[in-house]
PDB file of C-alpha atoms in Angstrom:
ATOM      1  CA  UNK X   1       2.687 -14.290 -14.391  1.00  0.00           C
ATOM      2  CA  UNK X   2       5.570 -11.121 -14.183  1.00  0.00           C
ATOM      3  CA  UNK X   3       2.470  -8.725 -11.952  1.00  0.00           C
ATOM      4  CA  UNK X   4       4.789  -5.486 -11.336  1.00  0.00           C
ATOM      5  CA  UNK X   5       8.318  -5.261 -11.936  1.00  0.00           C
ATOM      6  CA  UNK X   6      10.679  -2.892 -10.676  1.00  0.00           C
ATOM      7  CA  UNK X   7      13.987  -2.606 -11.534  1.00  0.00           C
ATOM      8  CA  UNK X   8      16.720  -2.025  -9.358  1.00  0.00           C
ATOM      9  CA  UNK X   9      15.810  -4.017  -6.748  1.00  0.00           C
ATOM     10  CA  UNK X  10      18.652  -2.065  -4.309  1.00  0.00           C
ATOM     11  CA  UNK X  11      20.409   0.817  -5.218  1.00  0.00           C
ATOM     12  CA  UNK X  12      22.903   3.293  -3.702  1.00  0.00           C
ATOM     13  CA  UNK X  13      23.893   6.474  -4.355  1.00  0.00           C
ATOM     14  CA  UNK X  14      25.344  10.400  -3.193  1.00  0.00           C
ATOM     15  CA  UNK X  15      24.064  12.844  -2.376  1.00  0.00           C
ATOM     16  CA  UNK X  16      23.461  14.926  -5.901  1.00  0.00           C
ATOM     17  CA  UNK X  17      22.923  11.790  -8.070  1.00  0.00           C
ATOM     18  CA  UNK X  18      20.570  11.116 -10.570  1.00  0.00           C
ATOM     19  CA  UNK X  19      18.752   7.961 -11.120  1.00  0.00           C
ATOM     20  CA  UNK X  20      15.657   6.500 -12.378  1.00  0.00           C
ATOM     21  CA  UNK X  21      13.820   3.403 -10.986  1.00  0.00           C
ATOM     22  CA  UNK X  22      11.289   1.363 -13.692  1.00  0.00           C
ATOM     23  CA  UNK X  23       8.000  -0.177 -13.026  1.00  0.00           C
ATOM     24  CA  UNK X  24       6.183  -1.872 -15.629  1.00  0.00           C
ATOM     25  CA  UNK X  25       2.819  -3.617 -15.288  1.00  0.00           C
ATOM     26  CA  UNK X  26       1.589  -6.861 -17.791  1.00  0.00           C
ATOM     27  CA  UNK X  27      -1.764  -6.849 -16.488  1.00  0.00           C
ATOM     28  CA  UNK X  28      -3.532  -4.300 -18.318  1.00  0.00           C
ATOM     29  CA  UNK X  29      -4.196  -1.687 -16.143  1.00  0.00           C
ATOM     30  CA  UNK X  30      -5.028   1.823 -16.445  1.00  0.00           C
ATOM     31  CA  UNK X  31      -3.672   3.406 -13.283  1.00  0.00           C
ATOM     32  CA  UNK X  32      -0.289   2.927 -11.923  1.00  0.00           C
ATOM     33  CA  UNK X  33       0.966   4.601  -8.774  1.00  0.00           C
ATOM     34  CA  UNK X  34       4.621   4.988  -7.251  1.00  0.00           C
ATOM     35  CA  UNK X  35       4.803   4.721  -3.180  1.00  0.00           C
ATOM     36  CA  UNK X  36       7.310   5.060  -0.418  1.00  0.00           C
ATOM     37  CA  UNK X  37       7.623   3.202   2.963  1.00  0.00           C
ATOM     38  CA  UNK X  38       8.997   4.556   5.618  1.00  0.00           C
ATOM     39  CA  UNK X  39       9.275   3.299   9.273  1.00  0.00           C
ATOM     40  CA  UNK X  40       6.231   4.362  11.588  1.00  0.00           C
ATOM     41  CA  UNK X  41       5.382   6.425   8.564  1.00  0.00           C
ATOM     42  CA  UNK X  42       3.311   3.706   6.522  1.00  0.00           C
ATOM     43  CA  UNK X  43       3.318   3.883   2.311  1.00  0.00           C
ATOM     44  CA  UNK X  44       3.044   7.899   1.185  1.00  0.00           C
ATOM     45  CA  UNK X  45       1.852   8.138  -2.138  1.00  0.00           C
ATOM     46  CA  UNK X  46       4.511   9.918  -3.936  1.00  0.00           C
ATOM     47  CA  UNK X  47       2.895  10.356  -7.919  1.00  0.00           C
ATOM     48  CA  UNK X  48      -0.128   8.440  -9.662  1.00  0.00           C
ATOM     49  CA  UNK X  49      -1.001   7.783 -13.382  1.00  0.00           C
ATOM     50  CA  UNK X  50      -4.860   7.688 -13.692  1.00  0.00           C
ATOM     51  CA  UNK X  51      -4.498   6.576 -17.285  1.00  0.00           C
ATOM     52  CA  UNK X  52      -1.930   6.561 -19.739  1.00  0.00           C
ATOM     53  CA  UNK X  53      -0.899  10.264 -20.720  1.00  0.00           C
ATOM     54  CA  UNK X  54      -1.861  11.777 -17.385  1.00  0.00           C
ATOM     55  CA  UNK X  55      -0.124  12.196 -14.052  1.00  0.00           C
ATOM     56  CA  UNK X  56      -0.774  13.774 -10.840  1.00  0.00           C
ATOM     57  CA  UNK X  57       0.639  14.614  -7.244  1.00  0.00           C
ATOM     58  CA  UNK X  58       0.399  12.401  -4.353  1.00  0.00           C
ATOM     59  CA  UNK X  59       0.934  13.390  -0.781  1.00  0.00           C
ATOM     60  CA  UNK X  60       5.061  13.807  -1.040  1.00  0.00           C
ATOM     61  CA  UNK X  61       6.087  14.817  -4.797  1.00  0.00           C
ATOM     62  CA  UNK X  62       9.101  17.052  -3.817  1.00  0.00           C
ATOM     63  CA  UNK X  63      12.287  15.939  -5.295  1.00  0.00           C
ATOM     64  CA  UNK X  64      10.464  13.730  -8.085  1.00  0.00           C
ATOM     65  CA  UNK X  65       9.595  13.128 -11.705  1.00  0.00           C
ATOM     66  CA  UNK X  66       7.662  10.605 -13.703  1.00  0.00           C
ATOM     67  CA  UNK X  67       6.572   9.445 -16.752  1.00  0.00           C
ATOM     68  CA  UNK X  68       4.010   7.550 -17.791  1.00  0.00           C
ATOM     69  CA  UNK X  69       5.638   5.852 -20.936  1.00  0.00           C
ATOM     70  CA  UNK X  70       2.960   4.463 -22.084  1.00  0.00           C
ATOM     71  CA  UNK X  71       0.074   1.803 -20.629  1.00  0.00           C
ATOM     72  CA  UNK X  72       2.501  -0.639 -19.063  1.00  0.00           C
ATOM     73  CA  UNK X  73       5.297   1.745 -18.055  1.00  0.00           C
ATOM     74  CA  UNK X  74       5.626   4.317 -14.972  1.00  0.00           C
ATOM     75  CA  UNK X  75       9.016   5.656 -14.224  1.00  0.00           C
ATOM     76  CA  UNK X  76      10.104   7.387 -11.027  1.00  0.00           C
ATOM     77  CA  UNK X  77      13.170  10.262 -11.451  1.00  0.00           C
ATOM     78  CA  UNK X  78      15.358  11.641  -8.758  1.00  0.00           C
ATOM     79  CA  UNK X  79      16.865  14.332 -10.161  1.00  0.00           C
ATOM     80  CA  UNK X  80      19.413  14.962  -7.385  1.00  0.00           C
ATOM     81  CA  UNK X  81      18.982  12.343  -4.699  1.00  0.00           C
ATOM     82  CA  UNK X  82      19.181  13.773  -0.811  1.00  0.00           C
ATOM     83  CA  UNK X  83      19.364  11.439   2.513  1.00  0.00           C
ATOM     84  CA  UNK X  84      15.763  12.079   3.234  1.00  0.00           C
ATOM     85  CA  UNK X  85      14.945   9.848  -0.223  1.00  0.00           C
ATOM     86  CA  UNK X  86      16.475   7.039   1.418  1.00  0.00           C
ATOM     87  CA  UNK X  87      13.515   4.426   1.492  1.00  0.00           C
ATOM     88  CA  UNK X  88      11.740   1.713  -0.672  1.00  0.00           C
ATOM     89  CA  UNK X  89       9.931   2.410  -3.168  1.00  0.00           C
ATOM     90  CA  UNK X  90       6.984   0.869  -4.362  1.00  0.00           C
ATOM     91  CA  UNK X  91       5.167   0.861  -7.484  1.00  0.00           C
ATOM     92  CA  UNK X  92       1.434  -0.729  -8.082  1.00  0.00           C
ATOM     93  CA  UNK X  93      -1.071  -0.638 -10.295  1.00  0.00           C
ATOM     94  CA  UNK X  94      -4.905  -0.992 -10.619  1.00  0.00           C
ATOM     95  CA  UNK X  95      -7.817  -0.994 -12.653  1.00  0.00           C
ATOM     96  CA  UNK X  96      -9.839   2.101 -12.108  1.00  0.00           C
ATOM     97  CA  UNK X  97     -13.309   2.926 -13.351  1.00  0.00           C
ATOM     98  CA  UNK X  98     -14.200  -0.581 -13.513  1.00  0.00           C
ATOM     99  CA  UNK X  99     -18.170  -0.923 -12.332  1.00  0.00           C
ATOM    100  CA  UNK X 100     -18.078  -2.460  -9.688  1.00  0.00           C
ATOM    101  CA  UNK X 101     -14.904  -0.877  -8.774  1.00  0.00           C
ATOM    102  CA  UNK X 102     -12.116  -3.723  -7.555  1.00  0.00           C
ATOM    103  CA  UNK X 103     -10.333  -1.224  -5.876  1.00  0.00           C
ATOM    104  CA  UNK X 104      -7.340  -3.577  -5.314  1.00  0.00           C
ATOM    105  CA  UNK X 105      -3.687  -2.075  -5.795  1.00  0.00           C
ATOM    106  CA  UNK X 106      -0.869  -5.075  -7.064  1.00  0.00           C
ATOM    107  CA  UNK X 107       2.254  -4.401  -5.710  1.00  0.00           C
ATOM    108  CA  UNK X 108       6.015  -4.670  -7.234  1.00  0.00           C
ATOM    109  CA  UNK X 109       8.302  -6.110  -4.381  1.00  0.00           C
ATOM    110  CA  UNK X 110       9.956  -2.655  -3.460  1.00  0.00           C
ATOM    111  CA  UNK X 111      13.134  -1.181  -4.842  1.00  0.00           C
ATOM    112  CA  UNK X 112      15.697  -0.261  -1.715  1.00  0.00           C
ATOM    113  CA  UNK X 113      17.589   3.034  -1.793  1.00  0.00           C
ATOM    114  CA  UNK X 114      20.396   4.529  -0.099  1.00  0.00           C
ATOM    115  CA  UNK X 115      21.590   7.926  -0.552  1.00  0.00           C
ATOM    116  CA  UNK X 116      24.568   8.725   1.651  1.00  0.00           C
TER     117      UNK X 116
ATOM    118  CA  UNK K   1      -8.729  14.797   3.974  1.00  0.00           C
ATOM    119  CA  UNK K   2      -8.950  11.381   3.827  1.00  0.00           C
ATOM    120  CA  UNK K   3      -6.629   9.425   6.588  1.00  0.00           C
ATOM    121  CA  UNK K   4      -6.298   6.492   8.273  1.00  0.00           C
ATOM    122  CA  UNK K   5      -5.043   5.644  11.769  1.00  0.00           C
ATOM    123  CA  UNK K   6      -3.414   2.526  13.311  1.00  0.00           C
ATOM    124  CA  UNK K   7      -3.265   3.048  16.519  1.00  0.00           C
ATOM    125  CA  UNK K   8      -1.208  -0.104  17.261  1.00  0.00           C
ATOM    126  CA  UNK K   9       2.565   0.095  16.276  1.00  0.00           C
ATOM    127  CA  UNK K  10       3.513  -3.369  17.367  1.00  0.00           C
ATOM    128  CA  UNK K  11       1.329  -5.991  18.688  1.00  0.00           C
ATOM    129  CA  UNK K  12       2.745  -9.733  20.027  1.00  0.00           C
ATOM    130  CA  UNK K  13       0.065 -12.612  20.821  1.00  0.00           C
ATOM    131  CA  UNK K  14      -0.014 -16.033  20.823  1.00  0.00           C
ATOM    132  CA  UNK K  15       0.183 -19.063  18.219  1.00  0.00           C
ATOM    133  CA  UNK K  16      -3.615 -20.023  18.649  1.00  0.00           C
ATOM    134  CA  UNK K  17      -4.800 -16.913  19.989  1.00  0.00           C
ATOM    135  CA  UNK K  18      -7.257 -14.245  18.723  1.00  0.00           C
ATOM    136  CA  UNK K  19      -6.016 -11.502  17.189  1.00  0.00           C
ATOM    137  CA  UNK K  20      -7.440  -7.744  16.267  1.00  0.00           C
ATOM    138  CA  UNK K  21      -5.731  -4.651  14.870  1.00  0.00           C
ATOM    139  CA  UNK K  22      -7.687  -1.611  15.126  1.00  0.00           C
ATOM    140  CA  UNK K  23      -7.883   0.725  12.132  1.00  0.00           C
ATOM    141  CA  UNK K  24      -9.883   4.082  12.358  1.00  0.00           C
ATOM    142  CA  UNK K  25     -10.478   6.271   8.693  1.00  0.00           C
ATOM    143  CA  UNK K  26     -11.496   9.865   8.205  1.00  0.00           C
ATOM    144  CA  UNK K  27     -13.651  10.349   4.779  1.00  0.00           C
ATOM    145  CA  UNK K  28     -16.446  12.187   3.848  1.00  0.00           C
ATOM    146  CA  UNK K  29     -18.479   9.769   2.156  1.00  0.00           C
ATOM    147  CA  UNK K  30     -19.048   6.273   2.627  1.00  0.00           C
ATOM    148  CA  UNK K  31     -15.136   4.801   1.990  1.00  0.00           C
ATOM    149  CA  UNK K  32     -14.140   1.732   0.512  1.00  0.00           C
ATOM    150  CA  UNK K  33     -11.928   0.261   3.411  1.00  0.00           C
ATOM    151  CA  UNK K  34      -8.952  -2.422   2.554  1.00  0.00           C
ATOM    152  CA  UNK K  35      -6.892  -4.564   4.528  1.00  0.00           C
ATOM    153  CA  UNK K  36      -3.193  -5.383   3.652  1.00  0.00           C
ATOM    154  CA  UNK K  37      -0.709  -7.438   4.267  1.00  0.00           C
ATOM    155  CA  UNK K  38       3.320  -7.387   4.186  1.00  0.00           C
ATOM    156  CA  UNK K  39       5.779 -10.327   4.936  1.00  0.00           C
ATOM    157  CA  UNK K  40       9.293  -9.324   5.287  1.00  0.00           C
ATOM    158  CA  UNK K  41      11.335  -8.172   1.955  1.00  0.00           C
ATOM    159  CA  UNK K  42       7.992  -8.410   0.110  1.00  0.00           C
ATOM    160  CA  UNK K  43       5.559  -5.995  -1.225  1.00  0.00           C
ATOM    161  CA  UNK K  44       1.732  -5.675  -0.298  1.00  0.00           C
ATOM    162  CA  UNK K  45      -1.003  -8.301  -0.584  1.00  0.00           C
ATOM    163  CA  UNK K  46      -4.768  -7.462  -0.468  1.00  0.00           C
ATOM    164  CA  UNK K  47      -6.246  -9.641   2.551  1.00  0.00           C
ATOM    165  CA  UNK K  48      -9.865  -8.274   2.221  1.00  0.00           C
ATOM    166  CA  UNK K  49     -11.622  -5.056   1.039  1.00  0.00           C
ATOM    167  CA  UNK K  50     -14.844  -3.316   1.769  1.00  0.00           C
ATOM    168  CA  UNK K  51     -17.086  -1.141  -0.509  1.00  0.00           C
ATOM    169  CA  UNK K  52     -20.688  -1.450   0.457  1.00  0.00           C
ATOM    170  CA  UNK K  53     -23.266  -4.260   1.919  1.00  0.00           C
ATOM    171  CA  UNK K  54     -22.766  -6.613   4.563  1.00  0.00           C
ATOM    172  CA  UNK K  55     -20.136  -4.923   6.771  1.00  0.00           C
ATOM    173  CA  UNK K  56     -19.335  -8.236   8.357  1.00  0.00           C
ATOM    174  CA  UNK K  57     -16.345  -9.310   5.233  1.00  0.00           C
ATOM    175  CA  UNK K  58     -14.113 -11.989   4.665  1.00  0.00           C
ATOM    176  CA  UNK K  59     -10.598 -12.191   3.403  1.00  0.00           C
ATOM    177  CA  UNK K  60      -8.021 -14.423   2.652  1.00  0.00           C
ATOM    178  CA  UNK K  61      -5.851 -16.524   5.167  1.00  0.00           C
ATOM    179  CA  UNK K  62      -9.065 -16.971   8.156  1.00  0.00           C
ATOM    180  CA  UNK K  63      -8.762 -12.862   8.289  1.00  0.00           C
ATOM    181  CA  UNK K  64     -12.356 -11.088   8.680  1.00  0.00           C
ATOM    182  CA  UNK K  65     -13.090  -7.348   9.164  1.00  0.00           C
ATOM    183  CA  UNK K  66     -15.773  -5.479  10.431  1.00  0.00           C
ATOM    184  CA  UNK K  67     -16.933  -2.116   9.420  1.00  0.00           C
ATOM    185  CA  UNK K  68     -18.668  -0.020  11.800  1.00  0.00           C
ATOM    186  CA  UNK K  69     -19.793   3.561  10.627  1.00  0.00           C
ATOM    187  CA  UNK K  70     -20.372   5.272  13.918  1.00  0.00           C
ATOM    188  CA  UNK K  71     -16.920   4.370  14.877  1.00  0.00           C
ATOM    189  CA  UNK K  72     -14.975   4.620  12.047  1.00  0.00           C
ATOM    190  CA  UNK K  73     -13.579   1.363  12.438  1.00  0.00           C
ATOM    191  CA  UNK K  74     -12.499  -1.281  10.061  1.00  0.00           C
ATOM    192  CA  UNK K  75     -10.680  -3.367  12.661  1.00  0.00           C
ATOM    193  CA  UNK K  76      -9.255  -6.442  11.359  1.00  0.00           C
ATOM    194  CA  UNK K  77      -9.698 -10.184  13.418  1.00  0.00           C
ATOM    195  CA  UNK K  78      -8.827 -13.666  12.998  1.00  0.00           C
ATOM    196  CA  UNK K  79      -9.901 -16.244  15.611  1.00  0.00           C
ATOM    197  CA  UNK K  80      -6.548 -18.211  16.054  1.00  0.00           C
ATOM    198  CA  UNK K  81      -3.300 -16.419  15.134  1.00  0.00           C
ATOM    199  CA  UNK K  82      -0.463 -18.966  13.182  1.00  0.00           C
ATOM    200  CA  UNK K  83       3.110 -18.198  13.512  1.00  0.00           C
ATOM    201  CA  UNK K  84       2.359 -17.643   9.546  1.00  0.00           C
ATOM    202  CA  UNK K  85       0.337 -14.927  10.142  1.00  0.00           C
ATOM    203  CA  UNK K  86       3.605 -12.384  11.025  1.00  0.00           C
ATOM    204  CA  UNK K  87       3.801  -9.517   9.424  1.00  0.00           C
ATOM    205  CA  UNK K  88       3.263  -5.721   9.060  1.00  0.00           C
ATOM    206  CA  UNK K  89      -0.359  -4.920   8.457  1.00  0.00           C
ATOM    207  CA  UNK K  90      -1.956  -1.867   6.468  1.00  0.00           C
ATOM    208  CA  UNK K  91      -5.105  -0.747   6.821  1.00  0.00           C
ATOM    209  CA  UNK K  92      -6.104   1.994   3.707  1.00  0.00           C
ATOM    210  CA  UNK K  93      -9.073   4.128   2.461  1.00  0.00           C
ATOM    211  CA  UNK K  94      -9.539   4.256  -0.902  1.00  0.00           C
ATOM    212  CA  UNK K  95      -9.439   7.979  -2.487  1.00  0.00           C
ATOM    213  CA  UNK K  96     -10.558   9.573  -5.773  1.00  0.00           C
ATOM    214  CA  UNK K  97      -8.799   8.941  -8.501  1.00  0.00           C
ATOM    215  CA  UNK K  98      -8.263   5.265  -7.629  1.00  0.00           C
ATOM    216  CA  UNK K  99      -5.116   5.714  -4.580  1.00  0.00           C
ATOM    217  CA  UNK K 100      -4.963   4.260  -1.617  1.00  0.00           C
ATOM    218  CA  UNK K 101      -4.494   6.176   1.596  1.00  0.00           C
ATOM    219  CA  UNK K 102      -2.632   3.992   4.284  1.00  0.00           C
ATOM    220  CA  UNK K 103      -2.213   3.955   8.164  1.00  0.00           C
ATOM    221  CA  UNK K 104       0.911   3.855   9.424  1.00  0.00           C
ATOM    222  CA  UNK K 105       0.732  -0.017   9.388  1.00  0.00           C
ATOM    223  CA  UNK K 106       0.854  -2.567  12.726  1.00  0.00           C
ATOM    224  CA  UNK K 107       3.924  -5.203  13.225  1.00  0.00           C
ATOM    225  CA  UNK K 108       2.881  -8.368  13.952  1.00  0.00           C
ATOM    226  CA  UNK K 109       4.838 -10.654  15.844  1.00  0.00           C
ATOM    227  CA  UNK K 110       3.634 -14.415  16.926  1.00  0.00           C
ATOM    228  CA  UNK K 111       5.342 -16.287  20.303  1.00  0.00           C
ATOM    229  CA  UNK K 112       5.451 -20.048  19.764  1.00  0.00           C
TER     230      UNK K 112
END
């Protein structure tokens, strides 16, 4: 049972680089979120996908894309990486609008970056 | 806004001792209040949530939380720590739109 995948697991790059990490989900779910965790700084949601088709800004967009490829997909873009994007990433996803709601956010294990 | 605070960066007790991490939440309305857990290199696993009724809940792993409205509290307790048991914690508010709001999370470290 895959959960959330993300994919690269550690990545480096310079200052000015491109790159895109993946998330994919295989449980169905209509929301998917990307995070970032920082020391003494907790996770800072980043983007969200409340359903397939839609995105939205989270607390720290600047410097970031996404996609929401379709159901099971949610991309993350940095356009042209800077030192302060150094952190790990996570993606989750959920099932919103459920009655009761769950509520509960599943977790990929975190994709490391480095920009120098 | 929403928000959560942990007011505890770091916290060492114990194998065999109690154990409780504060967590305090600013929302309007009444929240739905989780409790988290991350081991090292690993991403986040729900230990126990709260979204209405008894305010007394129970989670996985011995864990138990208590939500208290006057305080804005949703401190997190287990009655005898295991070495297991470190981690970072995160405490989070649930926000429209289905995110999560976190607190800046508590390290947990266990002495033998």
């Amino acid at each position: 049972n895959a959960g959330v995948t993300q994919t690269p697991k550690f990545q480096v790059l310079k200052t000015g680089q491109s790159m895109t990490l993946q998330c994919a989900q295989d449980m169905n779910h209509n929301s998917m979120y990307w995070y970032r965790q920082d020391p003494g700084m907790g996770l800072r949601l980043i983007y969200y996908s409340a359903s397939e088709g839609t995105t939205d800004k989270g607390e720290v967009p600047n410097g970031y894309n996404v996609s929401r490829l379709n159901k099971r997909e949610f991309s993350l873009r940095l356009e042209s990486a800077a030192p302060s994007q150094t952190s790990v990433y996570f993606c989750a996803s959920s099932q919103t609008g459920a009655r009761p709601p769950t509520g509960e956010l599943f977790f990929g294990e975190g994709s490391r970056l480095t920009v120098l | 806004a929403q928000s959560v605070t942990q007011p505890d960066i770091h916290i060492t007790v114990s194998e065999g001792a109690s154990l409780e991490l504060r967590c305090n939440y600013s929302y309007g309305a009444t929240p739905y209040l989780f409790w988290y857990v991350q081991s090292p290199g690993q991403g986040l696993q729900l230990l126990l949530k709260y979204f209405s009724g008894d305010t007394l809940v129970q989670g996985i792993k011995g864990f138990e939380a208590e939500f208290k409205r006057s305080q804005s509290s949703f401190n997190l307790r287990k009655p005898s720590v295991h070495w297991s048991d470190a981690a970072e914690y995160f405490c989070a508010v649930g926000a429209r739109g289905g995110k999560l709001i976190f607190g800046q999370g508590t390290e947990l470290s266990v002495k033998p």
